[in-house]
JSON list of C-alpha atoms in Angstrom, two decimals:
[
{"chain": "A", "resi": 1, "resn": "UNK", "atom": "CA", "xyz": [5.30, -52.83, -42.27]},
{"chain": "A", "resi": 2, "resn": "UNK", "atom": "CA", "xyz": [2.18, -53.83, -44.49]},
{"chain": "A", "resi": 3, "resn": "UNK", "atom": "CA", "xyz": [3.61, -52.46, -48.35]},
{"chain": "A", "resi": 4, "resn": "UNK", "atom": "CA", "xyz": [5.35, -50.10, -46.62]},
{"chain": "A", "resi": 5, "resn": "UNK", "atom": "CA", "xyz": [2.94, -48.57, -44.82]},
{"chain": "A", "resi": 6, "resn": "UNK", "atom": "CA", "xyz": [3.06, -49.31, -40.95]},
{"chain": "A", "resi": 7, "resn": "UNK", "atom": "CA", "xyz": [0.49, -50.76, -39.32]},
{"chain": "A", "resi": 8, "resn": "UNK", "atom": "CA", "xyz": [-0.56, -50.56, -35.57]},
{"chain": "A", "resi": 9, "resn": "UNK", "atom": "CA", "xyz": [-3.39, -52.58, -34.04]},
{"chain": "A", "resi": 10, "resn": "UNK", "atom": "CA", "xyz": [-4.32, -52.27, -30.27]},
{"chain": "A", "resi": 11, "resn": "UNK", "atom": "CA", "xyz": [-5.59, -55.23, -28.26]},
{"chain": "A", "resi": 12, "resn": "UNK", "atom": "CA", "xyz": [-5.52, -57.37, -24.81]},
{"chain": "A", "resi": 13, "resn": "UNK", "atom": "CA", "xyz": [-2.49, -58.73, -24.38]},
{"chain": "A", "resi": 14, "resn": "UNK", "atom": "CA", "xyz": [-4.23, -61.52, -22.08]},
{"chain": "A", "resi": 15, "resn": "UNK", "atom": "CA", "xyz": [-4.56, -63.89, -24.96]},
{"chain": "A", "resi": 16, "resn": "UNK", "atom": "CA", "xyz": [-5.18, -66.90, -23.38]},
{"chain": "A", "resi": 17, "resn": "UNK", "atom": "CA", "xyz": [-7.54, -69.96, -24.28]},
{"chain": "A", "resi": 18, "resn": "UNK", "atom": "CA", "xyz": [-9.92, -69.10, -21.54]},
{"chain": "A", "resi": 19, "resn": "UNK", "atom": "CA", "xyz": [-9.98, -65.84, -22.50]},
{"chain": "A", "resi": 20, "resn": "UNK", "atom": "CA", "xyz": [-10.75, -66.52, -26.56]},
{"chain": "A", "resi": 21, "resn": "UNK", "atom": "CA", "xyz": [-13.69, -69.08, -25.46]},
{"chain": "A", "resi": 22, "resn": "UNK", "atom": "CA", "xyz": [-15.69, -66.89, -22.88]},
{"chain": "A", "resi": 23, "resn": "UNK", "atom": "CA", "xyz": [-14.73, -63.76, -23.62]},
{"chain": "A", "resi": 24, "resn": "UNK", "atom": "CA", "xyz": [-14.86, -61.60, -27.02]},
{"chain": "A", "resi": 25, "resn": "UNK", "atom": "CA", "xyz": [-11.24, -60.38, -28.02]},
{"chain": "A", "resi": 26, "resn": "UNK", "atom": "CA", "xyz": [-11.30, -57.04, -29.96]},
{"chain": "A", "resi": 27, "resn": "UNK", "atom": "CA", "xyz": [-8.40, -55.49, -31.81]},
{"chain": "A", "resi": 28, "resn": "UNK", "atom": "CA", "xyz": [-8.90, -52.42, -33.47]},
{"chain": "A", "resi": 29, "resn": "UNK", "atom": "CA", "xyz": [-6.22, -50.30, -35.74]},
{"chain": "A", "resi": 30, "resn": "UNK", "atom": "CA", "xyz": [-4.44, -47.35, -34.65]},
{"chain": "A", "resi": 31, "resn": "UNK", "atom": "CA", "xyz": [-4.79, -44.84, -38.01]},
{"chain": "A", "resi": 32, "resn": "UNK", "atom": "CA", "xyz": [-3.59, -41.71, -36.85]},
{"chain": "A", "resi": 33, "resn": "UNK", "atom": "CA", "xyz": [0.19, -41.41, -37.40]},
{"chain": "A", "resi": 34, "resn": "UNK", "atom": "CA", "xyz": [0.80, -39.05, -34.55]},
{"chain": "A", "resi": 35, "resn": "UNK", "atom": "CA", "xyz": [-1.16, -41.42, -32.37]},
{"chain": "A", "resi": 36, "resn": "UNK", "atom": "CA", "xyz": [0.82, -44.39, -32.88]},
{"chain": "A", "resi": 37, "resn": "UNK", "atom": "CA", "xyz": [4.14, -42.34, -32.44]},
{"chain": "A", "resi": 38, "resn": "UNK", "atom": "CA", "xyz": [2.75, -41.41, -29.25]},
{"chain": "A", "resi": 39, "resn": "UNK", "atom": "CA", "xyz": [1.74, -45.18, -28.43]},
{"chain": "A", "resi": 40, "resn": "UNK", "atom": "CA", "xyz": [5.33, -46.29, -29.56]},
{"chain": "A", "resi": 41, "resn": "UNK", "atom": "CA", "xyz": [7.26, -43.31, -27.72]},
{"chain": "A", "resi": 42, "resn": "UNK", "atom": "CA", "xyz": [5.18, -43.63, -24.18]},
{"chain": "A", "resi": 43, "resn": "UNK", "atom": "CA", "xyz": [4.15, -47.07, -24.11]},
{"chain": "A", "resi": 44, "resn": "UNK", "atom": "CA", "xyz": [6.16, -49.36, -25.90]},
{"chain": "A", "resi": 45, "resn": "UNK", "atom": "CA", "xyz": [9.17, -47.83, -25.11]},
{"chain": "A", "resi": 46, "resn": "UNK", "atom": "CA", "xyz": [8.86, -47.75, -21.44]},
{"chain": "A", "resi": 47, "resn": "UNK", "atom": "CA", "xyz": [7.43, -51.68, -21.43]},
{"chain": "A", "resi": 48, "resn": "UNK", "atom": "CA", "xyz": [10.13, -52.83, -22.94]},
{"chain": "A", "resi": 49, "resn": "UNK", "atom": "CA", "xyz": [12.59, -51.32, -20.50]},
{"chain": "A", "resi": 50, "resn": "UNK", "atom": "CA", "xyz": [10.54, -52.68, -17.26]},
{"chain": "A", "resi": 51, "resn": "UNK", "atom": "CA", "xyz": [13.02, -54.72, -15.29]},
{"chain": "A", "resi": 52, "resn": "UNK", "atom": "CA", "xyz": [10.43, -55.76, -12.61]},
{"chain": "A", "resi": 53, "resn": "UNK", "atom": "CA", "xyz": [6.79, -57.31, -13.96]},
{"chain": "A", "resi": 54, "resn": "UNK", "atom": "CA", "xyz": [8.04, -58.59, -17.36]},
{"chain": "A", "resi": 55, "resn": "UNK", "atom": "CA", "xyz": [9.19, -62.02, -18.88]},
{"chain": "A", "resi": 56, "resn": "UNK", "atom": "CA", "xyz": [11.33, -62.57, -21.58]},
{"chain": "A", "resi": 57, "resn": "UNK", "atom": "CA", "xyz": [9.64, -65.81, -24.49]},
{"chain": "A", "resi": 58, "resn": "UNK", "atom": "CA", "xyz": [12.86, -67.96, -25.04]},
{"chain": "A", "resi": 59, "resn": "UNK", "atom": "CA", "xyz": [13.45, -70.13, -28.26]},
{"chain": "A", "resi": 60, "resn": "UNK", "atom": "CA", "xyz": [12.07, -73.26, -26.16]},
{"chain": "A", "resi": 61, "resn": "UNK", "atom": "CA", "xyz": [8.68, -71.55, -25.30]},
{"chain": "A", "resi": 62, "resn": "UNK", "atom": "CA", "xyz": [9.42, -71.04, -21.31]},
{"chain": "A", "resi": 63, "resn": "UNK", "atom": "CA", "xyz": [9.18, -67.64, -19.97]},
{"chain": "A", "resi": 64, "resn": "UNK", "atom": "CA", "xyz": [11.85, -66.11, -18.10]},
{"chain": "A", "resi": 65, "resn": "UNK", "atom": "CA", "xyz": [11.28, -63.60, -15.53]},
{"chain": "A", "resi": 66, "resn": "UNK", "atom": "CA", "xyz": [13.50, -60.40, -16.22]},
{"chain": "A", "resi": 67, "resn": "UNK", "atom": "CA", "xyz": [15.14, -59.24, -13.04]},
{"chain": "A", "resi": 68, "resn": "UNK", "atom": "CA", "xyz": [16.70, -55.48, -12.32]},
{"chain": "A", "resi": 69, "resn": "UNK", "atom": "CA", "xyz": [20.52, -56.33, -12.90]},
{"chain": "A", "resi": 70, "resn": "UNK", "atom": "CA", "xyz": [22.56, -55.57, -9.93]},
{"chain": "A", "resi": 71, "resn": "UNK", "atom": "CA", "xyz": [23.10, -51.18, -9.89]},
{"chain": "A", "resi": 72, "resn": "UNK", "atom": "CA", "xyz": [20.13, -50.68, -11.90]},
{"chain": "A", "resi": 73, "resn": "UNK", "atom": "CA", "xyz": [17.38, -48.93, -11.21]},
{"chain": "A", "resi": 74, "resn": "UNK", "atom": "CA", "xyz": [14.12, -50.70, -10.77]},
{"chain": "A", "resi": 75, "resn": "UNK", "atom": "CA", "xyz": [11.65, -49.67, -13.69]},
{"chain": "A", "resi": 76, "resn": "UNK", "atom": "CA", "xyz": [8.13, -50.57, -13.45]},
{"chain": "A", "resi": 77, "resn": "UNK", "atom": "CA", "xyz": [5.74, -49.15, -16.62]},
{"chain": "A", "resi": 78, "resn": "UNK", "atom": "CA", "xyz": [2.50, -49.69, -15.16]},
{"chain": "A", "resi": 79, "resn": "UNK", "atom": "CA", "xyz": [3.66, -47.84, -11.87]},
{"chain": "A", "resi": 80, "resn": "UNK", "atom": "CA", "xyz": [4.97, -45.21, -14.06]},
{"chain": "A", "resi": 81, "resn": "UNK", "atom": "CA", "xyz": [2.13, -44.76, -16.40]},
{"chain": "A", "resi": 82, "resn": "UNK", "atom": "CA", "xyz": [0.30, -44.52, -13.69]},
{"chain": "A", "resi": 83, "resn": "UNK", "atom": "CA", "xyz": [2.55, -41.44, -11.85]},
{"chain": "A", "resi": 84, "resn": "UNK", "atom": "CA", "xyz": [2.21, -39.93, -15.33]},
{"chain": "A", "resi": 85, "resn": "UNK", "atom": "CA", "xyz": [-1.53, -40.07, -15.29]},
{"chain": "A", "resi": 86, "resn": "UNK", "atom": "CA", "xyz": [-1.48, -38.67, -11.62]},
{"chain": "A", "resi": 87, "resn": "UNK", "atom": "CA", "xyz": [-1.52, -39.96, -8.11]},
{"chain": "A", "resi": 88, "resn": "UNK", "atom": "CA", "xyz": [-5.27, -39.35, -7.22]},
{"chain": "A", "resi": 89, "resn": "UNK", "atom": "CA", "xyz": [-6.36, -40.62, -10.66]},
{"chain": "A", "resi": 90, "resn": "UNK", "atom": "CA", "xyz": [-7.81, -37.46, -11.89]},
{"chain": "A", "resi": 91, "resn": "UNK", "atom": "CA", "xyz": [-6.20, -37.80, -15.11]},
{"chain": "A", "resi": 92, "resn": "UNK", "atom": "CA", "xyz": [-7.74, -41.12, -15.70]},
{"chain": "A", "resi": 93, "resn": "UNK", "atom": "CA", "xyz": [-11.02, -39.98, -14.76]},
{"chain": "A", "resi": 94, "resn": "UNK", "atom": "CA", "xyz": [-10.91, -37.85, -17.70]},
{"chain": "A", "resi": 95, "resn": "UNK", "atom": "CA", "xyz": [-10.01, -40.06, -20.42]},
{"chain": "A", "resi": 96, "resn": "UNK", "atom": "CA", "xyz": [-12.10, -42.23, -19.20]},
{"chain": "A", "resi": 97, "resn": "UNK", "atom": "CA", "xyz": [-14.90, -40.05, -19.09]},
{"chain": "A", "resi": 98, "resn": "UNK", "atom": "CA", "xyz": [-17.68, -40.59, -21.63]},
{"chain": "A", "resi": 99, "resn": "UNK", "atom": "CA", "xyz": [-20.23, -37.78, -22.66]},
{"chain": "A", "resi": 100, "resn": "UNK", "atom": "CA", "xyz": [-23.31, -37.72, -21.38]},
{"chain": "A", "resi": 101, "resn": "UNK", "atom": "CA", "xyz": [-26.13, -39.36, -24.57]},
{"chain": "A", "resi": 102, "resn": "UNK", "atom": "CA", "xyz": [-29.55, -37.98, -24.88]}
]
């Protein structure tokens, strides 16, 4: 919270030094309130449940691979993001779309 008022930025998550010297890194608020319950509720949410492509930071620095505990079921977010936005991509077409400029 930033003097109470939440704040919500959006950016790569790839920050890494070769990245920040040959690359340009932009992060960019998210204003709407709706918007970033909607980030929070269907993206945040569902990466921090994936028990099959994320790490865990420990105290020391090292990364730990988090691993589907034995009787529960495998969770991937990207894979289901990507169900959500459709099988044959149509969905993603369209918000990627951008109009046409005269």
């Amino acid at each position: 919270l930033n003097n109470g008022e939440e704040s919500m930025y959006c950016a790569s998550a790839d920050w890494m030094p070769r990245n920040f010297f040959r690359r340009v890194e932009v992060a960019f608020p998210i204003l709407d309130p709706e918007l970033r319950q909607r980030i929070r509720e269907e993206a945040f949410d569902l990466y921090l449940q994936d028990n099959i492509l994320s790490w865990q930071l420990s105290a020391d620095g090292s990364y730990q691979r988090n691993r589907c505990a034995e009787g529960e079921q495998p969770l991937s977010a990207q894979d289901t993001l990507m169900q959500r936005l459709g099988e044959d991509g149509t969905s993603m077409r369209q918000l990627s779309a951008s109009p046409t400029l005269h």
